[in-house]
XYZ file of C-alpha atoms in Angstrom:
90
model
C 0.186 0.048 -0.023
C 1.414 3.027 -0.639
C 0.623 6.877 -1.007
C 1.735 9.694 -3.660
C 5.421 11.673 -3.097
C 6.732 14.261 -3.766
C 7.020 14.164 -8.114
C 4.840 10.911 -8.002
C 6.876 8.928 -6.606
C 5.251 5.602 -4.325
C 5.936 6.357 -1.073
C 6.235 3.526 1.096
C 3.672 3.320 4.481
C 4.419 1.323 7.494
C 1.243 -0.018 9.491
C 2.382 -0.488 13.801
C 3.305 -4.095 13.067
C 5.810 -3.639 10.533
C 7.393 -0.739 12.093
C 8.229 -3.245 15.496
C 9.501 -5.689 12.703
C 11.901 -3.500 11.363
C 12.612 -0.660 14.714
C 16.117 -2.934 15.848
C 17.474 -1.901 11.878
C 15.747 1.458 12.251
C 18.372 2.203 15.235
C 21.027 0.815 13.752
C 20.414 3.062 10.443
C 20.551 -0.157 8.562
C 17.013 0.449 6.364
C 17.532 1.622 2.480
C 16.302 5.128 2.703
C 12.617 5.027 1.388
C 11.941 2.602 4.153
C 13.829 5.028 6.954
C 11.530 7.758 5.119
C 8.429 5.547 5.811
C 9.538 4.206 9.084
C 10.087 8.268 9.829
C 6.578 9.499 8.553
C 5.239 6.878 10.676
C 6.104 7.870 13.601
C 5.613 11.205 13.242
C 1.651 10.148 12.540
C 1.236 7.444 15.377
C 2.504 8.431 18.815
C 1.953 5.204 20.284
C 5.319 4.042 17.823
C 6.707 6.914 19.389
C 6.175 5.459 22.617
C 7.438 2.054 22.036
C 9.968 3.891 19.972
C 11.359 5.160 22.838
C 10.719 2.568 25.080
C 13.124 0.229 23.173
C 16.320 2.938 23.129
C 15.225 2.721 26.470
C 15.081 -1.199 27.429
C 18.595 -1.266 24.907
C 20.403 1.550 26.829
C 19.555 -0.262 30.113
C 20.747 -3.482 28.799
C 24.386 -1.462 27.269
C 24.422 -0.596 30.616
C 24.923 -3.692 32.464
C 28.730 -5.873 33.693
C 29.278 -8.740 31.727
C 28.770 -11.704 33.477
C 32.040 -13.598 33.627
C 31.449 -17.355 33.765
C 33.598 -19.437 36.743
C 36.628 -21.592 34.730
C 35.109 -25.005 36.256
C 31.784 -23.671 34.359
C 33.132 -22.968 31.884
C 35.213 -25.646 30.774
C 31.959 -27.998 31.509
C 29.926 -26.154 28.740
C 33.346 -26.187 26.111
C 33.284 -30.221 26.863
C 30.454 -29.848 26.051
C 30.222 -27.823 22.934
C 33.192 -29.878 22.135
C 30.884 -33.471 22.578
C 28.234 -31.730 20.167
C 30.666 -30.596 17.458
C 33.432 -32.702 17.943
C 35.160 -31.128 14.166
C 35.601 -27.647 16.882
């Protein structure tokens, strides 16, 4: 589904569900320009998706700020042994 844009070009319109599916690519700047423009157009019209995006960004920041867990040597050794047993060529 599209709408006429400037110079008669067709501009894609994202639904809320479609936006949710591409939010990671949007934040990673991995969308092509037409899709990025369509996401931004949807965000300008849809307060719920704007809120979703804000919450998603906050979650990513909160998770990224957590220190990584270090496995104890015995746990690491057991995991590596189990991996090697399942994947002998590794």
